[in-house]
CSV table of C-alpha atoms in Angstrom, one decimal:
chain,number,residue,atom,x,y,z
A,1,UNK,CA,63.2,12.1,-53.3
A,2,UNK,CA,64.4,15.4,-51.8
A,3,UNK,CA,61.3,15.6,-49.6
A,4,UNK,CA,61.9,12.0,-48.4
A,5,UNK,CA,65.5,12.8,-47.6
A,6,UNK,CA,64.5,15.9,-45.6
A,7,UNK,CA,61.9,13.9,-43.7
A,8,UNK,CA,64.4,11.3,-42.8
A,9,UNK,CA,66.8,14.0,-41.6
A,10,UNK,CA,64.1,15.6,-39.5
A,11,UNK,CA,63.0,12.3,-38.1
A,12,UNK,CA,66.6,11.5,-37.2
A,13,UNK,CA,67.0,14.8,-35.5
A,14,UNK,CA,63.8,14.4,-33.4
A,15,UNK,CA,64.9,10.9,-32.3
A,16,UNK,CA,68.3,12.2,-31.3
A,17,UNK,CA,66.7,15.1,-29.4
A,18,UNK,CA,64.3,12.7,-27.6
A,19,UNK,CA,67.2,10.3,-26.7
A,20,UNK,CA,69.2,13.2,-25.3
A,21,UNK,CA,66.2,14.4,-23.3
A,22,UNK,CA,65.6,10.9,-21.9
A,23,UNK,CA,69.2,10.6,-20.9
A,24,UNK,CA,68.8,13.8,-19.0
A,25,UNK,CA,65.7,12.5,-17.3
A,26,UNK,CA,67.5,9.4,-16.2
A,27,UNK,CA,70.3,11.4,-14.8
A,28,UNK,CA,67.9,13.5,-12.9
A,29,UNK,CA,66.3,10.4,-11.4
A,30,UNK,CA,69.6,8.9,-10.4
A,31,UNK,CA,70.8,12.1,-8.9
A,32,UNK,CA,67.6,12.5,-6.9
A,33,UNK,CA,67.7,9.0,-5.6
A,34,UNK,CA,71.3,9.4,-4.6
A,35,UNK,CA,70.5,12.7,-2.8
A,36,UNK,CA,67.6,11.0,-0.9
A,37,UNK,CA,70.0,8.3,0.3
A,38,UNK,CA,72.6,10.8,1.3
A,39,UNK,CA,70.1,12.8,3.4
A,40,UNK,CA,68.6,9.8,5.1
A,41,UNK,CA,65.3,10.1,3.3
A,42,UNK,CA,62.9,7.4,2.2
A,43,UNK,CA,61.8,6.5,-1.3
A,44,UNK,CA,58.1,5.7,-1.9
A,45,UNK,CA,56.7,4.1,-5.1
A,46,UNK,CA,53.0,4.8,-5.4
A,47,UNK,CA,50.8,3.2,-8.0
A,48,UNK,CA,47.6,1.3,-8.7
A,49,UNK,CA,46.8,-2.0,-10.5
A,50,UNK,CA,49.6,-3.4,-12.7
A,51,UNK,CA,51.7,-0.4,-12.0
A,52,UNK,CA,51.5,-1.2,-8.2
A,53,UNK,CA,52.7,-4.7,-9.0
A,54,UNK,CA,55.6,-3.2,-11.0
A,55,UNK,CA,56.4,-1.0,-7.9
A,56,UNK,CA,56.5,-4.2,-5.7
A,57,UNK,CA,58.9,-5.7,-8.2
A,58,UNK,CA,61.0,-2.6,-8.2
A,59,UNK,CA,61.5,-3.0,-4.5
A,60,UNK,CA,62.9,-6.5,-5.4
A,61,UNK,CA,65.3,-4.9,-7.9
A,62,UNK,CA,66.4,-2.1,-5.6
A,63,UNK,CA,67.0,-4.5,-2.7
A,64,UNK,CA,68.8,-7.1,-4.8
A,65,UNK,CA,70.9,-4.8,-7.0
A,66,UNK,CA,71.4,-1.5,-5.1
A,67,UNK,CA,70.7,-2.6,-1.5
A,68,UNK,CA,68.4,0.3,-1.2
A,69,UNK,CA,65.0,0.0,0.5
A,70,UNK,CA,62.0,1.4,-1.3
A,71,UNK,CA,58.4,1.5,0.0
A,72,UNK,CA,56.0,0.2,-2.6
A,73,UNK,CA,52.3,1.0,-2.0
A,74,UNK,CA,49.0,1.8,-3.7
A,75,UNK,CA,47.4,5.2,-3.0
A,76,UNK,CA,45.3,3.9,-0.1
A,77,UNK,CA,48.3,2.3,1.6
A,78,UNK,CA,50.3,5.4,1.1
A,79,UNK,CA,47.7,7.7,2.6
A,80,UNK,CA,46.9,5.4,5.6
A,81,UNK,CA,50.5,4.4,6.4
A,82,UNK,CA,52.9,7.0,5.2
A,83,UNK,CA,51.4,10.4,4.3
A,84,UNK,CA,51.4,11.9,7.7
A,85,UNK,CA,55.0,10.8,8.5
A,86,UNK,CA,56.7,12.2,5.4
A,87,UNK,CA,59.8,14.3,5.8
A,88,UNK,CA,61.3,16.8,3.4
A,89,UNK,CA,64.2,14.5,2.6
A,90,UNK,CA,61.8,11.8,1.2
A,91,UNK,CA,60.9,11.2,-2.4
A,92,UNK,CA,57.6,10.1,-3.9
A,93,UNK,CA,57.6,8.4,-7.3
A,94,UNK,CA,54.3,7.7,-9.0
A,95,UNK,CA,53.9,5.0,-11.6
A,96,UNK,CA,51.0,5.2,-14.1
A,97,UNK,CA,50.5,4.2,-17.7
A,98,UNK,CA,47.9,7.0,-18.2
A,99,UNK,CA,49.3,9.6,-15.9
A,100,UNK,CA,45.7,10.4,-14.9
A,101,UNK,CA,44.8,7.8,-12.3
A,102,UNK,CA,42.5,9.6,-10.0
A,103,UNK,CA,43.6,8.2,-6.6
A,104,UNK,CA,47.3,8.6,-7.5
A,105,UNK,CA,46.7,12.2,-8.7
A,106,UNK,CA,45.0,13.0,-5.3
A,107,UNK,CA,48.0,11.6,-3.4
A,108,UNK,CA,50.3,13.9,-5.4
A,109,UNK,CA,48.0,16.9,-4.7
A,110,UNK,CA,48.0,16.2,-1.0
A,111,UNK,CA,51.8,15.8,-0.9
A,112,UNK,CA,52.3,19.0,-2.9
A,113,UNK,CA,50.1,20.9,-0.4
A,114,UNK,CA,51.2,19.4,2.9
A,115,UNK,CA,54.8,18.5,2.2
A,116,UNK,CA,56.1,20.8,-0.6
A,117,UNK,CA,59.7,19.9,0.2
A,118,UNK,CA,59.2,16.3,-0.8
A,119,UNK,CA,60.6,15.5,-4.3
A,120,UNK,CA,57.8,14.3,-6.6
A,121,UNK,CA,58.6,12.3,-9.7
A,122,UNK,CA,56.7,10.0,-12.0
A,123,UNK,CA,57.0,7.2,-14.6
A,124,UNK,CA,54.3,7.5,-17.2
A,125,UNK,CA,53.4,6.5,-20.8
A,126,UNK,CA,51.3,9.5,-21.5
A,127,UNK,CA,53.7,12.5,-21.3
A,128,UNK,CA,50.9,15.1,-21.7
A,129,UNK,CA,48.9,13.9,-18.6
A,130,UNK,CA,48.4,15.8,-15.4
A,131,UNK,CA,50.8,13.7,-13.3
A,132,UNK,CA,54.0,14.4,-15.3
A,133,UNK,CA,53.0,17.9,-16.5
A,134,UNK,CA,51.7,19.6,-13.4
A,135,UNK,CA,52.4,17.4,-10.3
A,136,UNK,CA,55.9,16.1,-10.8
A,137,UNK,CA,59.2,17.9,-10.4
A,138,UNK,CA,60.5,15.6,-13.2
A,139,UNK,CA,59.4,12.4,-14.9
A,140,UNK,CA,60.6,9.5,-17.0
A,141,UNK,CA,58.5,8.4,-20.1
A,142,UNK,CA,57.9,4.7,-20.9
A,143,UNK,CA,57.7,5.3,-24.7
A,144,UNK,CA,56.0,1.9,-25.2
A,145,UNK,CA,53.3,3.3,-27.5
A,146,UNK,CA,49.5,2.9,-26.9
A,147,UNK,CA,48.2,-0.3,-25.3
A,148,UNK,CA,46.1,-2.2,-27.9
A,149,UNK,CA,44.4,-4.2,-25.2
A,150,UNK,CA,42.7,-2.6,-22.3
A,151,UNK,CA,44.7,-4.6,-19.8
A,152,UNK,CA,48.3,-3.5,-19.2
A,153,UNK,CA,50.8,-5.9,-20.8
A,154,UNK,CA,53.6,-4.1,-22.7
A,155,UNK,CA,53.3,-1.1,-20.4
A,156,UNK,CA,54.0,-3.4,-17.4
A,157,UNK,CA,57.1,-4.9,-19.1
A,158,UNK,CA,58.2,-1.3,-19.9
A,159,UNK,CA,57.8,-0.3,-16.3
A,160,UNK,CA,59.9,-3.2,-15.2
A,161,UNK,CA,62.6,-2.1,-17.7
A,162,UNK,CA,62.6,1.5,-16.5
A,163,UNK,CA,62.6,0.5,-12.8
A,164,UNK,CA,65.5,-2.0,-13.5
A,165,UNK,CA,67.5,0.9,-15.1
A,166,UNK,CA,67.0,3.1,-12.0
A,167,UNK,CA,67.9,0.3,-9.6
A,168,UNK,CA,70.8,-1.2,-11.5
A,169,UNK,CA,72.1,2.3,-12.5
A,170,UNK,CA,72.8,3.1,-8.8
A,171,UNK,CA,75.7,0.6,-8.8
A,172,UNK,CA,76.5,-0.4,-12.4
A,173,UNK,CA,77.7,1.6,-15.4
A,174,UNK,CA,75.3,2.3,-18.2
A,175,UNK,CA,76.8,-0.2,-20.6
A,176,UNK,CA,76.3,-3.0,-18.1
A,177,UNK,CA,72.7,-2.0,-17.5
A,178,UNK,CA,72.0,-1.9,-21.2
A,179,UNK,CA,73.6,-5.3,-21.7
A,180,UNK,CA,71.4,-6.8,-19.0
A,181,UNK,CA,68.3,-5.4,-20.6
A,182,UNK,CA,69.3,-6.8,-24.0
A,183,UNK,CA,69.8,-10.2,-22.2
A,184,UNK,CA,66.3,-9.9,-20.7
A,185,UNK,CA,64.9,-9.2,-24.2
A,186,UNK,CA,66.7,-12.3,-25.6
A,187,UNK,CA,65.5,-14.4,-22.7
A,188,UNK,CA,61.9,-13.4,-23.5
A,189,UNK,CA,62.3,-14.4,-27.2
A,190,UNK,CA,64.0,-17.7,-26.3
A,191,UNK,CA,61.5,-18.4,-23.5
A,192,UNK,CA,58.5,-18.1,-25.8
A,193,UNK,CA,60.2,-20.4,-28.4
A,194,UNK,CA,60.9,-23.1,-25.9
A,195,UNK,CA,57.9,-22.9,-23.6
A,196,UNK,CA,54.9,-21.5,-25.6
A,197,UNK,CA,53.6,-25.1,-26.2
A,198,UNK,CA,53.8,-26.0,-22.5
A,199,UNK,CA,52.0,-22.7,-21.6
A,200,UNK,CA,49.2,-23.5,-24.1
A,201,UNK,CA,48.8,-27.0,-22.6
A,202,UNK,CA,48.6,-25.5,-19.2
A,203,UNK,CA,46.0,-23.0,-20.4
A,204,UNK,CA,43.9,-25.9,-21.7
A,205,UNK,CA,44.0,-27.4,-18.2
A,206,UNK,CA,43.3,-24.2,-16.3
A,207,UNK,CA,40.9,-22.1,-18.3
A,208,UNK,CA,37.8,-23.7,-16.8
A,209,UNK,CA,39.0,-23.7,-13.2
A,210,UNK,CA,37.0,-21.6,-10.8
A,211,UNK,CA,39.9,-20.5,-8.6
A,212,UNK,CA,43.7,-20.4,-8.8
A,213,UNK,CA,46.6,-19.2,-6.7
A,214,UNK,CA,49.8,-17.8,-8.1
A,215,UNK,CA,52.6,-18.1,-5.6
A,216,UNK,CA,55.9,-16.3,-5.9
A,217,UNK,CA,58.9,-17.2,-3.8
A,218,UNK,CA,60.2,-13.7,-2.9
A,219,UNK,CA,58.3,-12.5,-6.0
A,220,UNK,CA,55.2,-10.9,-4.6
A,221,UNK,CA,54.7,-8.3,-7.3
A,222,UNK,CA,55.1,-10.8,-10.1
A,223,UNK,CA,52.7,-13.2,-8.5
A,224,UNK,CA,50.1,-10.6,-8.0
A,225,UNK,CA,50.4,-9.4,-11.6
A,226,UNK,CA,50.2,-12.9,-13.0
A,227,UNK,CA,47.0,-13.4,-10.9
A,228,UNK,CA,45.6,-10.1,-12.0
A,229,UNK,CA,46.1,-10.9,-15.7
A,230,UNK,CA,44.2,-14.2,-15.3
A,231,UNK,CA,41.5,-12.6,-13.3
A,232,UNK,CA,41.1,-9.7,-15.8
A,233,UNK,CA,40.9,-11.6,-19.0
A,234,UNK,CA,39.7,-15.1,-18.1
A,235,UNK,CA,37.5,-14.0,-15.2
A,236,UNK,CA,38.7,-16.9,-13.1
A,237,UNK,CA,39.0,-16.0,-9.4
A,238,UNK,CA,42.8,-15.8,-9.0
A,239,UNK,CA,45.0,-14.7,-6.1
A,240,UNK,CA,48.6,-13.8,-6.1
A,241,UNK,CA,50.9,-14.0,-3.0
A,242,UNK,CA,54.1,-15.1,-1.4
A,243,UNK,CA,54.6,-18.9,-1.7
A,244,UNK,CA,55.5,-19.4,2.0
A,245,UNK,CA,52.3,-17.5,3.1
A,246,UNK,CA,49.9,-19.9,1.4
A,247,UNK,CA,50.2,-22.4,4.2
A,248,UNK,CA,49.0,-19.8,6.7
A,249,UNK,CA,45.3,-20.4,6.0
A,250,UNK,CA,44.9,-20.1,2.3
A,251,UNK,CA,45.7,-23.8,2.0
A,252,UNK,CA,42.3,-24.7,3.4
A,253,UNK,CA,41.0,-24.5,-0.2
A,254,UNK,CA,43.0,-27.7,-1.1
A,255,UNK,CA,41.4,-31.1,-1.1
A,256,UNK,CA,37.6,-31.8,-1.4
A,257,UNK,CA,36.0,-29.6,-4.0
A,258,UNK,CA,33.6,-27.1,-2.4
A,259,UNK,CA,33.7,-24.4,-5.2
A,260,UNK,CA,32.1,-25.1,-8.5
A,261,UNK,CA,33.5,-24.0,-11.9
A,262,UNK,CA,31.4,-24.3,-15.0
A,263,UNK,CA,33.3,-27.4,-15.9
A,264,UNK,CA,32.4,-28.9,-12.5
A,265,UNK,CA,28.8,-27.9,-13.1
A,266,UNK,CA,28.8,-29.9,-16.4
A,267,UNK,CA,30.2,-33.0,-14.5
A,268,UNK,CA,27.7,-32.5,-11.7
A,269,UNK,CA,24.7,-32.2,-14.1
A,270,UNK,CA,25.8,-35.4,-15.9
A,271,UNK,CA,25.9,-37.3,-12.6
A,272,UNK,CA,22.6,-35.8,-11.5
A,273,UNK,CA,20.9,-36.7,-14.8
A,274,UNK,CA,22.0,-40.3,-14.3
A,275,UNK,CA,20.7,-40.3,-10.8
A,276,UNK,CA,17.4,-38.8,-11.8
A,277,UNK,CA,16.9,-41.4,-14.6
A,278,UNK,CA,17.1,-44.1,-12.0
A,279,UNK,CA,14.4,-42.6,-9.8
A,280,UNK,CA,10.6,-43.2,-10.2
A,281,UNK,CA,9.2,-40.4,-12.4
A,282,UNK,CA,6.5,-39.5,-9.9
A,283,UNK,CA,9.0,-39.0,-7.1
A,284,UNK,CA,10.0,-35.4,-6.5
A,285,UNK,CA,12.5,-34.1,-4.0
A,286,UNK,CA,14.2,-30.8,-3.3
A,287,UNK,CA,17.8,-30.4,-4.4
A,288,UNK,CA,19.1,-30.3,-0.9
A,289,UNK,CA,17.4,-33.6,0.0
A,290,UNK,CA,18.9,-35.2,-3.1
A,291,UNK,CA,22.4,-34.0,-2.2
A,292,UNK,CA,22.0,-35.1,1.4
A,293,UNK,CA,20.9,-38.6,0.3
A,294,UNK,CA,23.6,-38.8,-2.4
A,295,UNK,CA,26.9,-37.1,-1.2
A,296,UNK,CA,28.7,-38.8,-4.0
A,297,UNK,CA,27.4,-36.0,-6.3
A,298,UNK,CA,29.8,-33.7,-4.4
A,299,UNK,CA,32.4,-36.2,-3.5
A,300,UNK,CA,32.9,-37.1,-7.1
A,301,UNK,CA,33.8,-33.6,-8.3
A,302,UNK,CA,37.4,-33.0,-9.3
A,303,UNK,CA,39.6,-31.9,-6.4
A,304,UNK,CA,42.9,-30.8,-8.0
A,305,UNK,CA,43.4,-27.2,-7.0
A,306,UNK,CA,45.8,-25.3,-9.3
A,307,UNK,CA,48.9,-23.7,-7.7
A,308,UNK,CA,51.2,-21.7,-10.0
A,309,UNK,CA,54.7,-21.3,-8.5
A,310,UNK,CA,57.3,-18.7,-9.6
A,311,UNK,CA,60.9,-19.5,-8.6
A,312,UNK,CA,63.8,-17.3,-9.6
A,313,UNK,CA,67.3,-18.9,-9.9
A,314,UNK,CA,68.3,-18.6,-6.2
A,315,UNK,CA,69.3,-21.6,-4.0
A,316,UNK,CA,67.2,-20.6,-1.0
A,317,UNK,CA,64.2,-19.8,-3.2
A,318,UNK,CA,64.5,-23.2,-4.8
A,319,UNK,CA,64.6,-24.9,-1.4
A,320,UNK,CA,61.5,-23.0,-0.2
A,321,UNK,CA,59.6,-23.7,-3.5
A,322,UNK,CA,60.4,-27.4,-3.3
A,323,UNK,CA,59.2,-27.6,0.3
A,324,UNK,CA,56.0,-25.7,-0.6
A,325,UNK,CA,55.3,-28.0,-3.6
A,326,UNK,CA,55.6,-31.1,-1.5
A,327,UNK,CA,53.5,-29.6,1.3
A,328,UNK,CA,50.6,-28.7,-0.9
A,329,UNK,CA,50.4,-31.4,-3.6
A,330,UNK,CA,49.8,-34.1,-1.0
A,331,UNK,CA,46.8,-32.1,0.1
A,332,UNK,CA,45.3,-32.0,-3.3
A,333,UNK,CA,47.1,-29.3,-5.4
A,334,UNK,CA,48.0,-29.5,-9.0
A,335,UNK,CA,51.3,-27.8,-9.7
A,336,UNK,CA,52.4,-25.5,-12.5
A,337,UNK,CA,56.0,-24.1,-12.1
A,338,UNK,CA,57.8,-21.3,-13.9
A,339,UNK,CA,61.5,-21.7,-13.2
A,340,UNK,CA,64.9,-22.3,-14.8
A,341,UNK,CA,65.5,-26.0,-15.4
A,342,UNK,CA,66.7,-27.7,-12.2
A,343,UNK,CA,66.6,-31.4,-11.5
A,344,UNK,CA,65.5,-31.1,-7.9
A,345,UNK,CA,62.6,-28.7,-8.9
A,346,UNK,CA,61.7,-31.0,-11.8
A,347,UNK,CA,61.5,-34.0,-9.5
A,348,UNK,CA,59.4,-32.1,-6.9
A,349,UNK,CA,56.9,-31.1,-9.6
A,350,UNK,CA,56.7,-34.4,-11.4
A,351,UNK,CA,56.4,-36.8,-8.5
A,352,UNK,CA,52.8,-38.1,-8.1
A,353,UNK,CA,51.6,-37.9,-4.4
A,354,UNK,CA,50.2,-41.1,-2.9
A,355,UNK,CA,46.5,-41.6,-3.3
A,356,UNK,CA,46.1,-38.8,-5.9
A,357,UNK,CA,45.9,-40.5,-9.2
A,358,UNK,CA,44.6,-37.5,-11.1
A,359,UNK,CA,47.6,-35.3,-10.1
A,360,UNK,CA,48.6,-33.0,-12.9
A,361,UNK,CA,51.7,-30.9,-13.2
A,362,UNK,CA,53.7,-28.9,-15.8
A,363,UNK,CA,57.2,-27.3,-15.7
A,364,UNK,CA,57.4,-24.1,-17.7
A,365,UNK,CA,61.1,-23.6,-18.4
A,366,UNK,CA,62.6,-20.1,-18.2
A,367,UNK,CA,65.9,-19.8,-20.2
A,368,UNK,CA,69.0,-20.1,-18.0
A,369,UNK,CA,70.6,-16.8,-16.8
A,370,UNK,CA,71.3,-17.4,-13.1
A,371,UNK,CA,70.0,-13.8,-12.6
A,372,UNK,CA,66.9,-13.5,-10.4
A,373,UNK,CA,66.1,-10.0,-11.7
A,374,UNK,CA,66.2,-11.0,-15.4
A,375,UNK,CA,64.1,-14.0,-14.6
A,376,UNK,CA,61.2,-11.6,-13.8
A,377,UNK,CA,61.0,-10.3,-17.4
A,378,UNK,CA,60.6,-13.7,-19.1
A,379,UNK,CA,58.3,-15.1,-16.4
A,380,UNK,CA,56.1,-12.0,-16.7
A,381,UNK,CA,55.7,-12.4,-20.4
A,382,UNK,CA,54.9,-16.1,-20.2
A,383,UNK,CA,52.3,-15.4,-17.5
A,384,UNK,CA,50.7,-12.8,-19.8
A,385,UNK,CA,50.6,-15.5,-22.5
A,386,UNK,CA,49.1,-18.0,-20.2
A,387,UNK,CA,46.3,-15.5,-19.3
A,388,UNK,CA,45.8,-14.7,-23.0
A,389,UNK,CA,45.4,-18.4,-24.0
A,390,UNK,CA,43.1,-19.1,-21.0
A,391,UNK,CA,40.9,-16.1,-22.0
A,392,UNK,CA,40.6,-17.2,-25.7
A,393,UNK,CA,39.8,-20.8,-24.7
A,394,UNK,CA,37.2,-19.7,-22.2
A,395,UNK,CA,35.7,-17.1,-24.5
A,396,UNK,CA,35.3,-19.7,-27.3
A,397,UNK,CA,33.8,-22.2,-24.8
A,398,UNK,CA,31.2,-19.8,-23.5
A,399,UNK,CA,30.4,-18.6,-27.0
A,400,UNK,CA,29.8,-22.2,-28.1
A,401,UNK,CA,27.4,-22.7,-25.1
A,402,UNK,CA,25.5,-19.6,-26.2
A,403,UNK,CA,26.2,-17.7,-23.0
A,404,UNK,CA,25.4,-14.0,-23.7
A,405,UNK,CA,27.3,-11.1,-22.2
A,406,UNK,CA,29.9,-13.3,-20.4
A,407,UNK,CA,32.5,-10.6,-20.7
A,408,UNK,CA,35.5,-12.9,-21.3
A,409,UNK,CA,37.8,-11.3,-23.8
A,410,UNK,CA,41.6,-11.0,-23.9
A,411,UNK,CA,41.6,-7.4,-25.2
A,412,UNK,CA,38.4,-5.8,-23.9
A,413,UNK,CA,37.1,-7.8,-20.8
A,414,UNK,CA,34.1,-6.4,-19.0
A,415,UNK,CA,34.5,-3.6,-16.4
A,416,UNK,CA,38.1,-2.8,-17.2
A,417,UNK,CA,39.0,0.7,-18.4
A,418,UNK,CA,42.2,2.4,-19.6
A,419,UNK,CA,42.2,5.2,-17.1
A,420,UNK,CA,40.5,5.3,-13.7
A,421,UNK,CA,39.4,8.9,-13.4
A,422,UNK,CA,36.8,8.6,-10.7
A,423,UNK,CA,36.9,8.0,-6.9
């Protein structure tokens, strides 16, 4: 008992010391950000993969909450667009789960060599890594524990939390920032309770689709991260972008199906088998000749192209989203929307366009907060759940078909690694 009591006391002291250290780290960050603003410098957020998408979302936080511009970029963008124009008053913040990402480390080395006056800081999960230990003036730890899955999920949410603290902390007292994050946590719990079933239904509809677009209204980082999660674990081609940009060329993918998924291939082979059965057994033709003579084989393929919309609780965002939904569903899009419950959004999603009997839609409800920044946390979690369910369904389907080495897995998909340590 005495040993247990001593261990509890030691553990309590270590936790207290860590909390005190982190409070000091946060103060350093806030002071540095304030100094950059005072001196007319610029703030750059550099990161790769999911961390880059967190950086894009951080720009949304800083703009909305603190009215401070930050420049979010991946290492290639930073090197090609900003490196040569850095000033000593600027600040570079690297975001990395591993703290060892090769291209990000290289950027920090170049800045350290060419612009030593620039402040360098980092947000990392691995505090012993090169980025925080040797290349940053100071850092802030995520403290989210190791990722069980290869793909970033809880580290992405933790990055959002830290970046929200830094942005909101520029204009709000600490108690208000803490209360907002508790509200975000509660929204995530409630959101899963009320919308998990709808997400699972959507996954059943989407897991076999060959291509998907995730469209965020003013939520580029969140849209790109949602798309990346689906692409990583379900291996469906998925793009993330601004909702209003989709009409500038990407919308050509709507309408007549010209890209085959495995489910489409099943449907095509069934139709082809029926056609072949009606032909004389001695007649042989090349596939292209058969398709040219029977265009119905292609014309009969499903044409509902899935668009996933993300709409935060903002009046202008809602108007833009409604306009985009109407614009695209009449051209052959199926609609999945993540948003707080609104009657006008619900009507836009549910209304069946003329001549499109197979139209499918689903409204994934985010708990009401009226706060666009807190919306991001719950929507991110539900997008991760959508990708997870799609991956499981597709993995089970391919396993049942006997497809070997398909690489679909929610925790260890093919070609994805924890730390990118090569060029």
